[in-house]
Tab-separated table of C-alpha atoms in Angstrom:
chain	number	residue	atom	x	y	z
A	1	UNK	CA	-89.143	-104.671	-65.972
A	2	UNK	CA	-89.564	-102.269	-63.424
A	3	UNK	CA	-92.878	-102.253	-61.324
A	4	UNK	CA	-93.291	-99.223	-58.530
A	5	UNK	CA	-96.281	-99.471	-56.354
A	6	UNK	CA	-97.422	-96.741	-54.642
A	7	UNK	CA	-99.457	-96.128	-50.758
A	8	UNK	CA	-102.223	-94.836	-49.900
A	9	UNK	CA	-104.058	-94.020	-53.110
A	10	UNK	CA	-106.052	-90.969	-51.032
A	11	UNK	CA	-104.585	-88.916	-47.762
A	12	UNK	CA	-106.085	-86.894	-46.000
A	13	UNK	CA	-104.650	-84.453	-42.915
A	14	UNK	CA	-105.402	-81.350	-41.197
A	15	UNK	CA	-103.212	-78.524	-42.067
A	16	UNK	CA	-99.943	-78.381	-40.024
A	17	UNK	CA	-99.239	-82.210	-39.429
A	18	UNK	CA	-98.074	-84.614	-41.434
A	19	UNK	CA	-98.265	-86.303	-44.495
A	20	UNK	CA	-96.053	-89.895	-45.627
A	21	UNK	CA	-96.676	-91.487	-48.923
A	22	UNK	CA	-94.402	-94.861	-49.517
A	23	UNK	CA	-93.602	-96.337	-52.568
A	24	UNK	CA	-92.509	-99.816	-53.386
A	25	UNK	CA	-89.431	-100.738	-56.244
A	26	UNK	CA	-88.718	-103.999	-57.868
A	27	UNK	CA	-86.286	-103.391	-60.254
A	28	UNK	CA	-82.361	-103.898	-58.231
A	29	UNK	CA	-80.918	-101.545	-60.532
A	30	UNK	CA	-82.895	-98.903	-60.383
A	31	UNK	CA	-80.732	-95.941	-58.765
A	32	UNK	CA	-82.664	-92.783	-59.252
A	33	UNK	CA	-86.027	-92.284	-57.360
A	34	UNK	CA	-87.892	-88.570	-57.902
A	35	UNK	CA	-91.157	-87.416	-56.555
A	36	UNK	CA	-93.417	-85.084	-58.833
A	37	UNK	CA	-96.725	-82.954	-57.565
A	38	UNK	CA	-99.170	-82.870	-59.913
A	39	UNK	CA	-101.817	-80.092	-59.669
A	40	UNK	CA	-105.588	-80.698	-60.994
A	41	UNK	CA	-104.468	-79.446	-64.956
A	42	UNK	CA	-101.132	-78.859	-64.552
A	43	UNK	CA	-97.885	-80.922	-65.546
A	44	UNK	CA	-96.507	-82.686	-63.126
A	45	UNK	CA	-93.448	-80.959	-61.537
A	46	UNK	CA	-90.188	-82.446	-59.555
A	47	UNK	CA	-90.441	-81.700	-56.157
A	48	UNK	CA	-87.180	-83.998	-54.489
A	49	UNK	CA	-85.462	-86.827	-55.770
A	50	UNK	CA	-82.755	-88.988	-53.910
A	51	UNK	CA	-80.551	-91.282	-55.937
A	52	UNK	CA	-79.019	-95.242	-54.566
A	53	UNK	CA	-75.933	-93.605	-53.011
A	54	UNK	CA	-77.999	-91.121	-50.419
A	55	UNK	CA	-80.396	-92.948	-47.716
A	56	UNK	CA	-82.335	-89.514	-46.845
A	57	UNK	CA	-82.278	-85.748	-48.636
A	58	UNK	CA	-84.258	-83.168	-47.432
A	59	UNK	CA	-85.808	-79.691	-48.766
A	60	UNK	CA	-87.531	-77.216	-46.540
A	61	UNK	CA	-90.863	-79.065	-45.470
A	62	UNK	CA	-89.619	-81.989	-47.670
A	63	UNK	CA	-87.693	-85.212	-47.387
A	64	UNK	CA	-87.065	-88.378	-49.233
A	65	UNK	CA	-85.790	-91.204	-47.521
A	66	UNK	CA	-84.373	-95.100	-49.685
A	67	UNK	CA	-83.748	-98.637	-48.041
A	68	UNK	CA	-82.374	-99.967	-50.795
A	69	UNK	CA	-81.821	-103.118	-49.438
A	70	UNK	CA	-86.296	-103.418	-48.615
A	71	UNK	CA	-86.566	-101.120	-52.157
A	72	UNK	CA	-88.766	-99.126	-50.633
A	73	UNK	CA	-88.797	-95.284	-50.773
A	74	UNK	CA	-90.726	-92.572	-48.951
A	75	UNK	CA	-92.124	-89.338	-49.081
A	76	UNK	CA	-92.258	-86.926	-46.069
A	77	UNK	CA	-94.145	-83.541	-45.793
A	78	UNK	CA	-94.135	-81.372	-42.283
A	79	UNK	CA	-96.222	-78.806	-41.359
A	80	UNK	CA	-98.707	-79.543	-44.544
A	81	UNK	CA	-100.465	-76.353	-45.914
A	82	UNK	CA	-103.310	-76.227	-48.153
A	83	UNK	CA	-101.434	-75.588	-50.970
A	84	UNK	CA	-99.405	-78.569	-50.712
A	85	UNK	CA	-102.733	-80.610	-51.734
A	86	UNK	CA	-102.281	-82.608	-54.810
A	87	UNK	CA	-101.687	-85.014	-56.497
A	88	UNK	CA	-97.550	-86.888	-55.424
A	89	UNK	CA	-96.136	-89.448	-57.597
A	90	UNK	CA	-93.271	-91.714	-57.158
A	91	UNK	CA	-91.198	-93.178	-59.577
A	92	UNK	CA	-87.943	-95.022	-60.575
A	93	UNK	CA	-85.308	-94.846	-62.848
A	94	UNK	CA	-81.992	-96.656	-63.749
A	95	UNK	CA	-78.760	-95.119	-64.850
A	96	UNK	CA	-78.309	-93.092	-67.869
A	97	UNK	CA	-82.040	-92.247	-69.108
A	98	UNK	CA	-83.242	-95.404	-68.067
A	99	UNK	CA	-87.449	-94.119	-68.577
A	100	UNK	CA	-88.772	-93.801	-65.305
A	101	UNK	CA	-91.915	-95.726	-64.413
A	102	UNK	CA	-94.300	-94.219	-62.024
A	103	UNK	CA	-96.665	-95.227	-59.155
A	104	UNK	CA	-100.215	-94.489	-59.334
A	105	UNK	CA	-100.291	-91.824	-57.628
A	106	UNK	CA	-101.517	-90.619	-53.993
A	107	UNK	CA	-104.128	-87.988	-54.016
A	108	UNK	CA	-103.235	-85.747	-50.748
A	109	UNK	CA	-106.023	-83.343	-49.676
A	110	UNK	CA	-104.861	-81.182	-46.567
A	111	UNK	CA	-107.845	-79.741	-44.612
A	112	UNK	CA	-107.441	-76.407	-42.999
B	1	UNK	CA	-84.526	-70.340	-70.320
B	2	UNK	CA	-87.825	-72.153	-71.776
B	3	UNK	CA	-89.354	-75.330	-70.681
B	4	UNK	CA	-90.709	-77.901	-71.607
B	5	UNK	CA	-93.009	-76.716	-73.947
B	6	UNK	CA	-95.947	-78.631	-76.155
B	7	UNK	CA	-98.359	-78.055	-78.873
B	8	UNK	CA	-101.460	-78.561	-79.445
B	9	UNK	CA	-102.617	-78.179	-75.678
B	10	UNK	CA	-106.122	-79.393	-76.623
B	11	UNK	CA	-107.355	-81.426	-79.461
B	12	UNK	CA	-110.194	-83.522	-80.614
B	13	UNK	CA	-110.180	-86.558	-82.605
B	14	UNK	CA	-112.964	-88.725	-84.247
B	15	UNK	CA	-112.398	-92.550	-83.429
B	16	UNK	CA	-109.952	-93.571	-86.825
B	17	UNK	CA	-107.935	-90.496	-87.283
B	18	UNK	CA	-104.461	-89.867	-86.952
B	19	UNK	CA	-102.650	-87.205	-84.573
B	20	UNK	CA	-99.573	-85.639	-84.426
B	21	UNK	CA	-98.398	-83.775	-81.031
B	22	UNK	CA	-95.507	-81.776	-81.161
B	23	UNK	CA	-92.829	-80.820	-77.950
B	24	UNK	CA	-90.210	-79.170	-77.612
B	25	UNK	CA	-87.269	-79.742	-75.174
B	26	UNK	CA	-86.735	-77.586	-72.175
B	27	UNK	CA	-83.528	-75.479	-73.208
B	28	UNK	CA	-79.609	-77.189	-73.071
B	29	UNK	CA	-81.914	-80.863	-72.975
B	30	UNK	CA	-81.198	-83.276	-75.691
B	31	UNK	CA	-83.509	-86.646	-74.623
B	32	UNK	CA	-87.319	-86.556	-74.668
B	33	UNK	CA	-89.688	-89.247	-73.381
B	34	UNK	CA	-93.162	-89.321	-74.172
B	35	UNK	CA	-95.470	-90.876	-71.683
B	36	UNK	CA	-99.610	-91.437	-71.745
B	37	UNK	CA	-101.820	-90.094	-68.280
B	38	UNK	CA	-104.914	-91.476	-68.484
B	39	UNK	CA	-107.176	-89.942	-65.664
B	40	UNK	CA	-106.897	-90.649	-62.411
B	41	UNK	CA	-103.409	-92.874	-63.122
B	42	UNK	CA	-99.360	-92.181	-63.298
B	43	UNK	CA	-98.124	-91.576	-66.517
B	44	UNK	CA	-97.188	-94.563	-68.741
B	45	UNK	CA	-93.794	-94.189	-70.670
B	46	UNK	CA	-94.167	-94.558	-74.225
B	47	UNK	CA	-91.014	-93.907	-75.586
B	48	UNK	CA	-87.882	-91.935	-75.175
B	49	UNK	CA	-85.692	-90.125	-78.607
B	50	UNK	CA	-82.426	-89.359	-78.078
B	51	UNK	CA	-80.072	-88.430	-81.128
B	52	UNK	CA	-82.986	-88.651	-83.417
B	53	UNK	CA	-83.321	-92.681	-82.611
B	54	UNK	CA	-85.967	-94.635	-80.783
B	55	UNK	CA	-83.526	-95.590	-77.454
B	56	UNK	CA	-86.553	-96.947	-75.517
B	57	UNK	CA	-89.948	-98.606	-76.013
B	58	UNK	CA	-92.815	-99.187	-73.530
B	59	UNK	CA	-95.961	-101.249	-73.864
B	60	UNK	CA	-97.499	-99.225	-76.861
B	61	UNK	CA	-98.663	-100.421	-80.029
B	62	UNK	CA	-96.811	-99.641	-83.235
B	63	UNK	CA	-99.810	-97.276	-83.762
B	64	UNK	CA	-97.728	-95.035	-81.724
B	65	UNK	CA	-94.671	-93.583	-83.589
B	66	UNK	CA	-92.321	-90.817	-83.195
B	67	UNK	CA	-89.498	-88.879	-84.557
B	68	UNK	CA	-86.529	-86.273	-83.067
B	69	UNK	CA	-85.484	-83.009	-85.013
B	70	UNK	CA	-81.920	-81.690	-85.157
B	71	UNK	CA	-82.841	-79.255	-83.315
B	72	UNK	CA	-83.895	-82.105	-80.154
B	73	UNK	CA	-87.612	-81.564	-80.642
B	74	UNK	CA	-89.739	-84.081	-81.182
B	75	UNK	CA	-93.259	-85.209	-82.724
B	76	UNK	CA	-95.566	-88.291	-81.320
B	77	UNK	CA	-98.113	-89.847	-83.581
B	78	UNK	CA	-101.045	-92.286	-83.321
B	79	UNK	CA	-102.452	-93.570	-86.157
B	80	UNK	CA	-106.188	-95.404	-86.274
B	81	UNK	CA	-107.288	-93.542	-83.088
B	82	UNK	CA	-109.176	-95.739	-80.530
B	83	UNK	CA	-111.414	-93.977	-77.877
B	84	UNK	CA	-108.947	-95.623	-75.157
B	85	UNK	CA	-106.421	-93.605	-76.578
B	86	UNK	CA	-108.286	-90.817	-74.829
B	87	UNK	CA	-105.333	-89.126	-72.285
B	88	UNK	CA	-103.356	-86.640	-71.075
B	89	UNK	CA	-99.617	-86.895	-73.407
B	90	UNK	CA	-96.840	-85.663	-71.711
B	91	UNK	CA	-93.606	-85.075	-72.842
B	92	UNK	CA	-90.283	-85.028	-70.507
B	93	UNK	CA	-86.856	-83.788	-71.678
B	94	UNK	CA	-83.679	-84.755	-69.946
B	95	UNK	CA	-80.009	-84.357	-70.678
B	96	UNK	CA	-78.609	-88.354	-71.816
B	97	UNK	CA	-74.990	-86.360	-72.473
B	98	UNK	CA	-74.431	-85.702	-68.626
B	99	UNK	CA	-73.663	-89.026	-66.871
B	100	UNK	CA	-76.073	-89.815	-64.069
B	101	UNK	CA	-77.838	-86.526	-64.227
B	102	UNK	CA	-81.663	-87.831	-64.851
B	103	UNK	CA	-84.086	-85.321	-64.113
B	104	UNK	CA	-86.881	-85.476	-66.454
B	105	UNK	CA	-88.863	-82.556	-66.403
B	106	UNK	CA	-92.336	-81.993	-68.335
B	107	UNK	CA	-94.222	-80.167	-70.470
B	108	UNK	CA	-97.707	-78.934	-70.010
B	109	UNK	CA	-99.124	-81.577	-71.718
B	110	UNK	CA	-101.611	-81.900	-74.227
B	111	UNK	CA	-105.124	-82.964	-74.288
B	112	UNK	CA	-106.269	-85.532	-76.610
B	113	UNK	CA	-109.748	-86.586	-76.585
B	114	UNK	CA	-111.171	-89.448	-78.713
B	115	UNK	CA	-114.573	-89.359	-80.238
């Protein structure tokens, strides 16, 4: 099955620079790769997700770039703010409602 | 247009019991996944309902059991509670009718505790 592994565990930066997290894939046919924030309490929430067909996507302060071909996937956040500290996971998903299967998670702490 | 939304957002169990959480699909969703957080990890997929069937399995015990309503919601139980069952439980809906449209999103959560 799939197996996503997911770098670093903690981050932290000063407010305004910023911040990468990288996740790893091992499943070929995965094809759908979304990032969720968690919040300390809260559910986690999609922030971007990029599917096999798209190498980068961006949102604002947020992109999401794919090599398919290392299956490796990456997280991207300019200008961090202290409210973009949290808790970012990674995960992957195949085709259809293939369940996704997350990283571990990266604990980001941005310092103003 | 409602969320995700689940019930009971806290609960306490003694070590033997049984549980029953309860979610209910975010609005025009027909699939929902349930998935274990333990603290400090990713959430672990349990198993997805779609059509009122088990479609998917994870690496859960048959202790864990579920069930999908007509109406798309959905119920996860645990039988013979162990205090390693002791997580958050989250439950994501999706839409399985729409080809290659995925996005799972998720309900609050609820609290389950394990005395």
């Amino acid at each position: 099955g799939e197996n996503v592994e997911q770098h670093p565990s903690t981050l932290s930066v000063q407010e305004g620079d910023s911040a990468v997290i990288k996740c790893t894939y091992s499943d070929s046919a995965s094809n759908y790769f979304p990032w969720y924030k968690q919040e300390l309490g809260k559910r986690p929430q999609l922030i971007i997700d990029i599917r096999s067909n798209v190498g980068e996507k961006k949102d604002q302060r947020i992109a999401v770039t794919l090599n398919k071909t290392a299956k490796h996937f990456s997280l991207h956040i300019t200008e961090t703010q202290p409210e973009d500290s949290a808790v970012y996971f990674c995960a992957a998903g195949g085709s259809g409602n293939t369940p996704l299967v997350f990283g571990k998670g990266t604990r980001l702490s941005v310092i103003a | 247009d409602a969320g995700v939304t689940q019930s009971p957002t806290h609960l306490i169990k003694t070590r033997g019991q049984q549980v029953t959480l309860r979610c209910s699909p975010k609005s025009g969703h027909d699939t929902v996944s349930w998935y274990q957080q333990a603290l400090g990890q990713g959430p672990q997929f349990i198993f997805q309902y779609y059509e009122e069937e088990e479609r998917q399995r994870g690496n859960f015990p048959d202790r864990f059991s579920g069930h999908q309503f007509p109406n798309y919601s959905s119920e996860l139980n645990v039988n013979a509670l162990l205090l390693g069952d002791s997580a958050l439980y989250l439950c994501a809906s999706s839409l399985m009718r729409v080809k290659g449209k995925t996005e799972a999103f998720f309900g609050q959560g609820t609290r389950l505790t394990v005395v």
